[in-house]
């Protein structure tokens, strides 16, 4: 009898793919992490990143992957273009960052898998821009000219889109380690299923 993580294929000439044998033909990264550093960098993101790379998943995290002295905007743009799956950690201060919101707009325009994580925020607050997200937009809208108003509208649309996706709510998992295990398992399953196509 096979365990939950073991796959037995009788009389199969080719063994099932291992994480290190996954194809990254057109993608430099299998996973791109989008997060607000002050909320999660030295806790949740660090643990998630370590779990992903320990399973052989090539992961982009801005503080690790950007070359020193590189142009951050173009480096991030390139990393987004070259990523297969986007994991967006929507934390209480995510919407305070214009940088995070611009990144989210770029990500939401891609026809790729987006996995939102609702980290100490309610999914409806993200979708409707209420709670801490409402206050962030009040601050963004202060003295906004027409160009910034257009950008704010794009931010709102991107948050609504991501807020409508099925994602992971930390509160439902209780412990960060349980949530991280579920995310890594789901990403591995998705990456390995793409190989089978």
mmCIF file with all atom_site columns, C-alpha atoms in Angstrom:
data_model
loop_
_atom_site.group_PDB
_atom_site.id
_atom_site.type_symbol
_atom_site.label_atom_id
_atom_site.label_alt_id
_atom_site.label_comp_id
_atom_site.label_asym_id
_atom_site.label_entity_id
_atom_site.label_seq_id
_atom_site.pdbx_PDB_ins_code
_atom_site.Cartn_x
_atom_site.Cartn_y
_atom_site.Cartn_z
_atom_site.occupancy
_atom_site.B_iso_or_equiv
_atom_site.pdbx_formal_charge
_atom_site.auth_seq_id
_atom_site.auth_comp_id
_atom_site.auth_asym_id
_atom_site.auth_atom_id
_atom_site.pdbx_PDB_model_num
ATOM 1   C CA . UNK A 1 1   ? 0.000   0.000  0.000   1.00 0.00 ? 1   UNK A CA 1
ATOM 2   C CA . UNK A 1 2   ? 1.421   3.415  -0.954  1.00 0.00 ? 2   UNK A CA 1
ATOM 3   C CA . UNK A 1 3   ? 1.600   6.184  1.619   1.00 0.00 ? 3   UNK A CA 1
ATOM 4   C CA . UNK A 1 4   ? 0.038   9.599  0.906   1.00 0.00 ? 4   UNK A CA 1
ATOM 5   C CA . UNK A 1 5   ? 3.287   10.958 -0.543  1.00 0.00 ? 5   UNK A CA 1
ATOM 6   C CA . UNK A 1 6   ? 4.484   7.863  -2.395  1.00 0.00 ? 6   UNK A CA 1
ATOM 7   C CA . UNK A 1 7   ? 3.372   7.064  -5.895  1.00 0.00 ? 7   UNK A CA 1
ATOM 8   C CA . UNK A 1 8   ? 3.783   3.513  -7.189  1.00 0.00 ? 8   UNK A CA 1
ATOM 9   C CA . UNK A 1 9   ? 3.525   3.049  -10.929 1.00 0.00 ? 9   UNK A CA 1
ATOM 10  C CA . UNK A 1 10  ? 3.536   -0.649 -11.814 1.00 0.00 ? 10  UNK A CA 1
ATOM 11  C CA . UNK A 1 11  ? 5.616   -1.668 -14.854 1.00 0.00 ? 11  UNK A CA 1
ATOM 12  C CA . UNK A 1 12  ? 6.464   1.949  -15.577 1.00 0.00 ? 12  UNK A CA 1
ATOM 13  C CA . UNK A 1 13  ? 9.706   2.405  -17.535 1.00 0.00 ? 13  UNK A CA 1
ATOM 14  C CA . UNK A 1 14  ? 10.048  6.031  -16.376 1.00 0.00 ? 14  UNK A CA 1
ATOM 15  C CA . UNK A 1 15  ? 10.163  6.907  -12.666 1.00 0.00 ? 15  UNK A CA 1
ATOM 16  C CA . UNK A 1 16  ? 7.908   9.729  -11.413 1.00 0.00 ? 16  UNK A CA 1
ATOM 17  C CA . UNK A 1 17  ? 9.549   13.176 -11.619 1.00 0.00 ? 17  UNK A CA 1
ATOM 18  C CA . UNK A 1 18  ? 11.542  14.352 -8.624  1.00 0.00 ? 18  UNK A CA 1
ATOM 19  C CA . UNK A 1 19  ? 11.530  18.019 -7.586  1.00 0.00 ? 19  UNK A CA 1
ATOM 20  C CA . UNK A 1 20  ? 15.030  18.496 -9.009  1.00 0.00 ? 20  UNK A CA 1
ATOM 21  C CA . UNK A 1 21  ? 14.024  17.096 -12.408 1.00 0.00 ? 21  UNK A CA 1
ATOM 22  C CA . UNK A 1 22  ? 11.116  19.503 -12.967 1.00 0.00 ? 22  UNK A CA 1
ATOM 23  C CA . UNK A 1 23  ? 11.391  21.485 -16.153 1.00 0.00 ? 23  UNK A CA 1
ATOM 24  C CA . UNK A 1 24  ? 11.886  25.240 -15.961 1.00 0.00 ? 24  UNK A CA 1
ATOM 25  C CA . UNK A 1 25  ? 12.290  25.658 -19.735 1.00 0.00 ? 25  UNK A CA 1
ATOM 26  C CA . UNK A 1 26  ? 10.714  29.086 -20.091 1.00 0.00 ? 26  UNK A CA 1
ATOM 27  C CA . UNK A 1 27  ? 10.658  30.114 -16.436 1.00 0.00 ? 27  UNK A CA 1
ATOM 28  C CA . UNK A 1 28  ? 13.643  31.132 -14.354 1.00 0.00 ? 28  UNK A CA 1
ATOM 29  C CA . UNK A 1 29  ? 11.551  30.724 -11.182 1.00 0.00 ? 29  UNK A CA 1
ATOM 30  C CA . UNK A 1 30  ? 8.913   28.217 -10.221 1.00 0.00 ? 30  UNK A CA 1
ATOM 31  C CA . UNK A 1 31  ? 7.552   30.500 -7.470  1.00 0.00 ? 31  UNK A CA 1
ATOM 32  C CA . UNK A 1 32  ? 7.573   34.267 -6.968  1.00 0.00 ? 32  UNK A CA 1
ATOM 33  C CA . UNK A 1 33  ? 6.876   35.547 -3.430  1.00 0.00 ? 33  UNK A CA 1
ATOM 34  C CA . UNK A 1 34  ? 5.116   38.922 -3.150  1.00 0.00 ? 34  UNK A CA 1
ATOM 35  C CA . UNK A 1 35  ? 5.027   40.298 0.391   1.00 0.00 ? 35  UNK A CA 1
ATOM 36  C CA . UNK A 1 36  ? 5.305   43.370 2.612   1.00 0.00 ? 36  UNK A CA 1
ATOM 37  C CA . UNK A 1 37  ? 8.681   43.016 4.275   1.00 0.00 ? 37  UNK A CA 1
ATOM 38  C CA . UNK A 1 38  ? 7.895   44.783 7.529   1.00 0.00 ? 38  UNK A CA 1
ATOM 39  C CA . UNK A 1 39  ? 5.007   42.373 8.204   1.00 0.00 ? 39  UNK A CA 1
ATOM 40  C CA . UNK A 1 40  ? 6.527   39.047 7.236   1.00 0.00 ? 40  UNK A CA 1
ATOM 41  C CA . UNK A 1 41  ? 10.156  39.099 6.057   1.00 0.00 ? 41  UNK A CA 1
ATOM 42  C CA . UNK A 1 42  ? 11.799  37.758 9.223   1.00 0.00 ? 42  UNK A CA 1
ATOM 43  C CA . UNK A 1 43  ? 9.057   35.336 10.178  1.00 0.00 ? 43  UNK A CA 1
ATOM 44  C CA . UNK A 1 44  ? 6.515   33.793 7.822   1.00 0.00 ? 44  UNK A CA 1
ATOM 45  C CA . UNK A 1 45  ? 8.322   34.594 4.549   1.00 0.00 ? 45  UNK A CA 1
ATOM 46  C CA . UNK A 1 46  ? 11.633  33.296 5.813   1.00 0.00 ? 46  UNK A CA 1
ATOM 47  C CA . UNK A 1 47  ? 10.045  30.002 6.912   1.00 0.00 ? 47  UNK A CA 1
ATOM 48  C CA . UNK A 1 48  ? 8.022   29.635 3.696   1.00 0.00 ? 48  UNK A CA 1
ATOM 49  C CA . UNK A 1 49  ? 11.056  30.417 1.535   1.00 0.00 ? 49  UNK A CA 1
ATOM 50  C CA . UNK A 1 50  ? 13.207  27.865 3.369   1.00 0.00 ? 50  UNK A CA 1
ATOM 51  C CA . UNK A 1 51  ? 10.481  25.213 3.030   1.00 0.00 ? 51  UNK A CA 1
ATOM 52  C CA . UNK A 1 52  ? 10.143  25.865 -0.713  1.00 0.00 ? 52  UNK A CA 1
ATOM 53  C CA . UNK A 1 53  ? 13.865  25.749 -1.480  1.00 0.00 ? 53  UNK A CA 1
ATOM 54  C CA . UNK A 1 54  ? 14.391  22.695 0.745   1.00 0.00 ? 54  UNK A CA 1
ATOM 55  C CA . UNK A 1 55  ? 11.889  20.899 -1.526  1.00 0.00 ? 55  UNK A CA 1
ATOM 56  C CA . UNK A 1 56  ? 13.859  21.928 -4.616  1.00 0.00 ? 56  UNK A CA 1
ATOM 57  C CA . UNK A 1 57  ? 11.423  24.662 -5.679  1.00 0.00 ? 57  UNK A CA 1
ATOM 58  C CA . UNK A 1 58  ? 13.332  27.544 -7.293  1.00 0.00 ? 58  UNK A CA 1
ATOM 59  C CA . UNK A 1 59  ? 11.822  30.576 -5.579  1.00 0.00 ? 59  UNK A CA 1
ATOM 60  C CA . UNK A 1 60  ? 12.199  34.313 -6.110  1.00 0.00 ? 60  UNK A CA 1
ATOM 61  C CA . UNK A 1 61  ? 12.311  36.455 -2.965  1.00 0.00 ? 61  UNK A CA 1
ATOM 62  C CA . UNK A 1 62  ? 13.307  40.058 -3.619  1.00 0.00 ? 62  UNK A CA 1
ATOM 63  C CA . UNK A 1 63  ? 15.899  40.383 -0.874  1.00 0.00 ? 63  UNK A CA 1
ATOM 64  C CA . UNK A 1 64  ? 17.671  37.199 -1.993  1.00 0.00 ? 64  UNK A CA 1
ATOM 65  C CA . UNK A 1 65  ? 17.478  37.306 -5.754  1.00 0.00 ? 65  UNK A CA 1
ATOM 66  C CA . UNK A 1 66  ? 18.013  40.926 -6.855  1.00 0.00 ? 66  UNK A CA 1
ATOM 67  C CA . UNK A 1 67  ? 21.581  41.689 -7.798  1.00 0.00 ? 67  UNK A CA 1
ATOM 68  C CA . UNK A 1 68  ? 23.215  44.369 -5.709  1.00 0.00 ? 68  UNK A CA 1
ATOM 69  C CA . UNK A 1 69  ? 23.309  47.613 -7.630  1.00 0.00 ? 69  UNK A CA 1
ATOM 70  C CA . UNK A 1 70  ? 20.714  46.384 -10.141 1.00 0.00 ? 70  UNK A CA 1
ATOM 71  C CA . UNK A 1 71  ? 17.761  48.479 -11.158 1.00 0.00 ? 71  UNK A CA 1
ATOM 72  C CA . UNK A 1 72  ? 15.106  47.161 -8.802  1.00 0.00 ? 72  UNK A CA 1
ATOM 73  C CA . UNK A 1 73  ? 12.062  47.932 -10.954 1.00 0.00 ? 73  UNK A CA 1
ATOM 74  C CA . UNK A 1 74  ? 13.426  46.232 -14.061 1.00 0.00 ? 74  UNK A CA 1
ATOM 75  C CA . UNK A 1 75  ? 14.843  43.299 -12.060 1.00 0.00 ? 75  UNK A CA 1
ATOM 76  C CA . UNK A 1 76  ? 11.453  42.728 -10.415 1.00 0.00 ? 76  UNK A CA 1
ATOM 77  C CA . UNK A 1 77  ? 9.656   43.064 -13.736 1.00 0.00 ? 77  UNK A CA 1
ATOM 78  C CA . UNK A 1 78  ? 11.937  40.428 -15.236 1.00 0.00 ? 78  UNK A CA 1
ATOM 79  C CA . UNK A 1 79  ? 11.445  38.101 -12.259 1.00 0.00 ? 79  UNK A CA 1
ATOM 80  C CA . UNK A 1 80  ? 7.663   38.430 -12.590 1.00 0.00 ? 80  UNK A CA 1
ATOM 81  C CA . UNK A 1 81  ? 7.849   37.649 -16.319 1.00 0.00 ? 81  UNK A CA 1
ATOM 82  C CA . UNK A 1 82  ? 10.015  34.605 -15.603 1.00 0.00 ? 82  UNK A CA 1
ATOM 83  C CA . UNK A 1 83  ? 7.918   33.114 -12.778 1.00 0.00 ? 83  UNK A CA 1
ATOM 84  C CA . UNK A 1 84  ? 5.444   30.253 -13.054 1.00 0.00 ? 84  UNK A CA 1
ATOM 85  C CA . UNK A 1 85  ? 3.411   30.544 -9.818  1.00 0.00 ? 85  UNK A CA 1
ATOM 86  C CA . UNK A 1 86  ? 2.807   33.647 -7.704  1.00 0.00 ? 86  UNK A CA 1
ATOM 87  C CA . UNK A 1 87  ? 2.350   33.414 -3.945  1.00 0.00 ? 87  UNK A CA 1
ATOM 88  C CA . UNK A 1 88  ? 1.003   36.693 -2.600  1.00 0.00 ? 88  UNK A CA 1
ATOM 89  C CA . UNK A 1 89  ? 1.117   37.180 1.155   1.00 0.00 ? 89  UNK A CA 1
ATOM 90  C CA . UNK A 1 90  ? -1.601  39.713 1.889   1.00 0.00 ? 90  UNK A CA 1
ATOM 91  C CA . UNK A 1 91  ? -0.717  41.068 5.329   1.00 0.00 ? 91  UNK A CA 1
ATOM 92  C CA . UNK A 1 92  ? -2.120  44.050 7.287   1.00 0.00 ? 92  UNK A CA 1
ATOM 93  C CA . UNK A 1 93  ? 0.349   46.563 5.779   1.00 0.00 ? 93  UNK A CA 1
ATOM 94  C CA . UNK A 1 94  ? 0.548   45.123 2.243   1.00 0.00 ? 94  UNK A CA 1
ATOM 95  C CA . UNK A 1 95  ? -1.742  47.828 0.816   1.00 0.00 ? 95  UNK A CA 1
ATOM 96  C CA . UNK A 1 96  ? 0.322   50.604 2.440   1.00 0.00 ? 96  UNK A CA 1
ATOM 97  C CA . UNK A 1 97  ? 3.130   49.880 0.001   1.00 0.00 ? 97  UNK A CA 1
ATOM 98  C CA . UNK A 1 98  ? 2.882   51.404 -3.477  1.00 0.00 ? 98  UNK A CA 1
ATOM 99  C CA . UNK A 1 99  ? 5.685   49.027 -4.445  1.00 0.00 ? 99  UNK A CA 1
ATOM 100 C CA . UNK A 1 100 ? 3.662   45.947 -3.398  1.00 0.00 ? 100 UNK A CA 1
ATOM 101 C CA . UNK A 1 101 ? 0.551   47.244 -5.147  1.00 0.00 ? 101 UNK A CA 1
ATOM 102 C CA . UNK A 1 102 ? 2.429   47.958 -8.394  1.00 0.00 ? 102 UNK A CA 1
ATOM 103 C CA . UNK A 1 103 ? 3.888   44.445 -8.187  1.00 0.00 ? 103 UNK A CA 1
ATOM 104 C CA . UNK A 1 104 ? 0.391   43.032 -7.635  1.00 0.00 ? 104 UNK A CA 1
ATOM 105 C CA . UNK A 1 105 ? -0.941  44.821 -10.735 1.00 0.00 ? 105 UNK A CA 1
ATOM 106 C CA . UNK A 1 106 ? 1.855   43.282 -12.821 1.00 0.00 ? 106 UNK A CA 1
ATOM 107 C CA . UNK A 1 107 ? 1.186   39.834 -11.375 1.00 0.00 ? 107 UNK A CA 1
ATOM 108 C CA . UNK A 1 108 ? -2.589  40.036 -11.820 1.00 0.00 ? 108 UNK A CA 1
ATOM 109 C CA . UNK A 1 109 ? -2.155  40.756 -15.540 1.00 0.00 ? 109 UNK A CA 1
ATOM 110 C CA . UNK A 1 110 ? -0.400  37.418 -16.099 1.00 0.00 ? 110 UNK A CA 1
ATOM 111 C CA . UNK A 1 111 ? -2.323  34.323 -17.097 1.00 0.00 ? 111 UNK A CA 1
ATOM 112 C CA . UNK A 1 112 ? -0.615  32.221 -14.446 1.00 0.00 ? 112 UNK A CA 1
ATOM 113 C CA . UNK A 1 113 ? -1.454  30.601 -11.128 1.00 0.00 ? 113 UNK A CA 1
ATOM 114 C CA . UNK A 1 114 ? -1.874  33.010 -8.220  1.00 0.00 ? 114 UNK A CA 1
ATOM 115 C CA . UNK A 1 115 ? -2.022  31.668 -4.665  1.00 0.00 ? 115 UNK A CA 1
ATOM 116 C CA . UNK A 1 116 ? -3.145  34.353 -2.206  1.00 0.00 ? 116 UNK A CA 1
ATOM 117 C CA . UNK A 1 117 ? -2.361  33.931 1.484   1.00 0.00 ? 117 UNK A CA 1
ATOM 118 C CA . UNK A 1 118 ? -4.526  35.956 3.842   1.00 0.00 ? 118 UNK A CA 1
ATOM 119 C CA . UNK A 1 119 ? -2.032  36.579 6.627   1.00 0.00 ? 119 UNK A CA 1
ATOM 120 C CA . UNK A 1 120 ? -3.734  38.216 9.630   1.00 0.00 ? 120 UNK A CA 1
ATOM 121 C CA . UNK A 1 121 ? -6.241  39.884 7.278   1.00 0.00 ? 121 UNK A CA 1
ATOM 122 C CA . UNK A 1 122 ? -9.761  38.941 6.308   1.00 0.00 ? 122 UNK A CA 1
ATOM 123 C CA . UNK A 1 123 ? -10.242 37.972 2.678   1.00 0.00 ? 123 UNK A CA 1
ATOM 124 C CA . UNK A 1 124 ? -13.208 40.342 2.379   1.00 0.00 ? 124 UNK A CA 1
ATOM 125 C CA . UNK A 1 125 ? -11.027 43.256 3.593   1.00 0.00 ? 125 UNK A CA 1
ATOM 126 C CA . UNK A 1 126 ? -8.717  42.592 0.656   1.00 0.00 ? 126 UNK A CA 1
ATOM 127 C CA . UNK A 1 127 ? -11.542 42.172 -1.844  1.00 0.00 ? 127 UNK A CA 1
ATOM 128 C CA . UNK A 1 128 ? -13.528 45.238 -0.676  1.00 0.00 ? 128 UNK A CA 1
ATOM 129 C CA . UNK A 1 129 ? -10.566 47.302 0.598   1.00 0.00 ? 129 UNK A CA 1
ATOM 130 C CA . UNK A 1 130 ? -11.984 47.603 4.112   1.00 0.00 ? 130 UNK A CA 1
ATOM 131 C CA . UNK A 1 131 ? -10.200 47.425 7.478   1.00 0.00 ? 131 UNK A CA 1
ATOM 132 C CA . UNK A 1 132 ? -6.479  48.241 7.250   1.00 0.00 ? 132 UNK A CA 1
ATOM 133 C CA . UNK A 1 133 ? -6.758  48.218 3.444   1.00 0.00 ? 133 UNK A CA 1
ATOM 134 C CA . UNK A 1 134 ? -9.360  50.987 3.563   1.00 0.00 ? 134 UNK A CA 1
ATOM 135 C CA . UNK A 1 135 ? -7.051  53.199 5.630   1.00 0.00 ? 135 UNK A CA 1
ATOM 136 C CA . UNK A 1 136 ? -4.176  52.520 3.237   1.00 0.00 ? 136 UNK A CA 1
ATOM 137 C CA . UNK A 1 137 ? -6.287  53.754 0.320   1.00 0.00 ? 137 UNK A CA 1
ATOM 138 C CA . UNK A 1 138 ? -7.400  56.845 2.239   1.00 0.00 ? 138 UNK A CA 1
ATOM 139 C CA . UNK A 1 139 ? -3.694  57.652 2.612   1.00 0.00 ? 139 UNK A CA 1
ATOM 140 C CA . UNK A 1 140 ? -2.940  56.880 -1.056  1.00 0.00 ? 140 UNK A CA 1
ATOM 141 C CA . UNK A 1 141 ? -5.786  59.105 -2.243  1.00 0.00 ? 141 UNK A CA 1
ATOM 142 C CA . UNK A 1 142 ? -4.639  62.183 -0.313  1.00 0.00 ? 142 UNK A CA 1
ATOM 143 C CA . UNK A 1 143 ? -3.598  64.819 -2.845  1.00 0.00 ? 143 UNK A CA 1
ATOM 144 C CA . UNK A 1 144 ? -3.651  62.296 -5.696  1.00 0.00 ? 144 UNK A CA 1
ATOM 145 C CA . UNK A 1 145 ? -3.446  63.811 -9.177  1.00 0.00 ? 145 UNK A CA 1
ATOM 146 C CA . UNK A 1 146 ? -5.226  62.246 -12.169 1.00 0.00 ? 146 UNK A CA 1
ATOM 147 C CA . UNK A 1 147 ? -2.300  59.948 -12.987 1.00 0.00 ? 147 UNK A CA 1
ATOM 148 C CA . UNK A 1 148 ? -2.161  58.622 -9.427  1.00 0.00 ? 148 UNK A CA 1
ATOM 149 C CA . UNK A 1 149 ? -5.964  58.207 -9.344  1.00 0.00 ? 149 UNK A CA 1
ATOM 150 C CA . UNK A 1 150 ? -5.689  55.938 -12.405 1.00 0.00 ? 150 UNK A CA 1
ATOM 151 C CA . UNK A 1 151 ? -2.955  53.946 -10.678 1.00 0.00 ? 151 UNK A CA 1
ATOM 152 C CA . UNK A 1 152 ? -5.073  53.662 -7.507  1.00 0.00 ? 152 UNK A CA 1
ATOM 153 C CA . UNK A 1 153 ? -7.941  52.280 -9.581  1.00 0.00 ? 153 UNK A CA 1
ATOM 154 C CA . UNK A 1 154 ? -5.610  49.604 -11.009 1.00 0.00 ? 154 UNK A CA 1
ATOM 155 C CA . UNK A 1 155 ? -4.515  48.723 -7.454  1.00 0.00 ? 155 UNK A CA 1
ATOM 156 C CA . UNK A 1 156 ? -8.156  48.352 -6.377  1.00 0.00 ? 156 UNK A CA 1
ATOM 157 C CA . UNK A 1 157 ? -8.972  46.103 -9.341  1.00 0.00 ? 157 UNK A CA 1
ATOM 158 C CA . UNK A 1 158 ? -5.926  43.908 -8.677  1.00 0.00 ? 158 UNK A CA 1
ATOM 159 C CA . UNK A 1 159 ? -6.823  43.539 -4.976  1.00 0.00 ? 159 UNK A CA 1
ATOM 160 C CA . UNK A 1 160 ? -10.434 42.724 -5.846  1.00 0.00 ? 160 UNK A CA 1
ATOM 161 C CA . UNK A 1 161 ? -9.272  40.096 -8.345  1.00 0.00 ? 161 UNK A CA 1
ATOM 162 C CA . UNK A 1 162 ? -6.872  38.466 -5.871  1.00 0.00 ? 162 UNK A CA 1
ATOM 163 C CA . UNK A 1 163 ? -9.409  38.784 -3.044  1.00 0.00 ? 163 UNK A CA 1
ATOM 164 C CA . UNK A 1 164 ? -11.884 36.760 -5.120  1.00 0.00 ? 164 UNK A CA 1
ATOM 165 C CA . UNK A 1 165 ? -9.468  33.850 -5.602  1.00 0.00 ? 165 UNK A CA 1
ATOM 166 C CA . UNK A 1 166 ? -9.521  30.760 -3.456  1.00 0.00 ? 166 UNK A CA 1
ATOM 167 C CA . UNK A 1 167 ? -6.563  31.073 -1.158  1.00 0.00 ? 167 UNK A CA 1
ATOM 168 C CA . UNK A 1 168 ? -5.140  30.229 2.220   1.00 0.00 ? 168 UNK A CA 1
ATOM 169 C CA . UNK A 1 169 ? -6.365  31.865 5.419   1.00 0.00 ? 169 UNK A CA 1
ATOM 170 C CA . UNK A 1 170 ? -3.882  31.600 8.289   1.00 0.00 ? 170 UNK A CA 1
ATOM 171 C CA . UNK A 1 171 ? -6.729  31.638 10.823  1.00 0.00 ? 171 UNK A CA 1
ATOM 172 C CA . UNK A 1 172 ? -8.117  28.384 9.389   1.00 0.00 ? 172 UNK A CA 1
ATOM 173 C CA . UNK A 1 173 ? -4.789  26.605 9.828   1.00 0.00 ? 173 UNK A CA 1
ATOM 174 C CA . UNK A 1 174 ? -4.020  27.792 13.352  1.00 0.00 ? 174 UNK A CA 1
ATOM 175 C CA . UNK A 1 175 ? -0.251  27.424 13.078  1.00 0.00 ? 175 UNK A CA 1
ATOM 176 C CA . UNK A 1 176 ? 2.052   28.861 10.431  1.00 0.00 ? 176 UNK A CA 1
ATOM 177 C CA . UNK A 1 177 ? 3.855   25.527 10.054  1.00 0.00 ? 177 UNK A CA 1
ATOM 178 C CA . UNK A 1 178 ? 0.598   23.789 9.072   1.00 0.00 ? 178 UNK A CA 1
ATOM 179 C CA . UNK A 1 179 ? -0.139  26.487 6.514   1.00 0.00 ? 179 UNK A CA 1
ATOM 180 C CA . UNK A 1 180 ? 3.394   26.378 5.079   1.00 0.00 ? 180 UNK A CA 1
ATOM 181 C CA . UNK A 1 181 ? 3.224   22.586 4.708   1.00 0.00 ? 181 UNK A CA 1
ATOM 182 C CA . UNK A 1 182 ? -0.101  22.863 2.848   1.00 0.00 ? 182 UNK A CA 1
ATOM 183 C CA . UNK A 1 183 ? 1.249   25.566 0.506   1.00 0.00 ? 183 UNK A CA 1
ATOM 184 C CA . UNK A 1 184 ? 4.414   23.608 -0.306  1.00 0.00 ? 184 UNK A CA 1
ATOM 185 C CA . UNK A 1 185 ? 2.430   20.382 -0.873  1.00 0.00 ? 185 UNK A CA 1
ATOM 186 C CA . UNK A 1 186 ? -0.002  22.177 -3.209  1.00 0.00 ? 186 UNK A CA 1
ATOM 187 C CA . UNK A 1 187 ? 2.813   23.835 -5.181  1.00 0.00 ? 187 UNK A CA 1
ATOM 188 C CA . UNK A 1 188 ? 4.663   20.519 -5.555  1.00 0.00 ? 188 UNK A CA 1
ATOM 189 C CA . UNK A 1 189 ? 1.452   18.865 -6.758  1.00 0.00 ? 189 UNK A CA 1
ATOM 190 C CA . UNK A 1 190 ? 0.856   21.632 -9.292  1.00 0.00 ? 190 UNK A CA 1
ATOM 191 C CA . UNK A 1 191 ? 4.425   21.625 -10.591 1.00 0.00 ? 191 UNK A CA 1
ATOM 192 C CA . UNK A 1 192 ? 4.455   17.844 -10.942 1.00 0.00 ? 192 UNK A CA 1
ATOM 193 C CA . UNK A 1 193 ? 1.023   17.814 -12.647 1.00 0.00 ? 193 UNK A CA 1
ATOM 194 C CA . UNK A 1 194 ? 2.288   20.281 -15.263 1.00 0.00 ? 194 UNK A CA 1
ATOM 195 C CA . UNK A 1 195 ? 5.071   17.811 -16.062 1.00 0.00 ? 195 UNK A CA 1
ATOM 196 C CA . UNK A 1 196 ? 2.491   15.118 -16.758 1.00 0.00 ? 196 UNK A CA 1
ATOM 197 C CA . UNK A 1 197 ? 0.678   17.288 -19.333 1.00 0.00 ? 197 UNK A CA 1
#
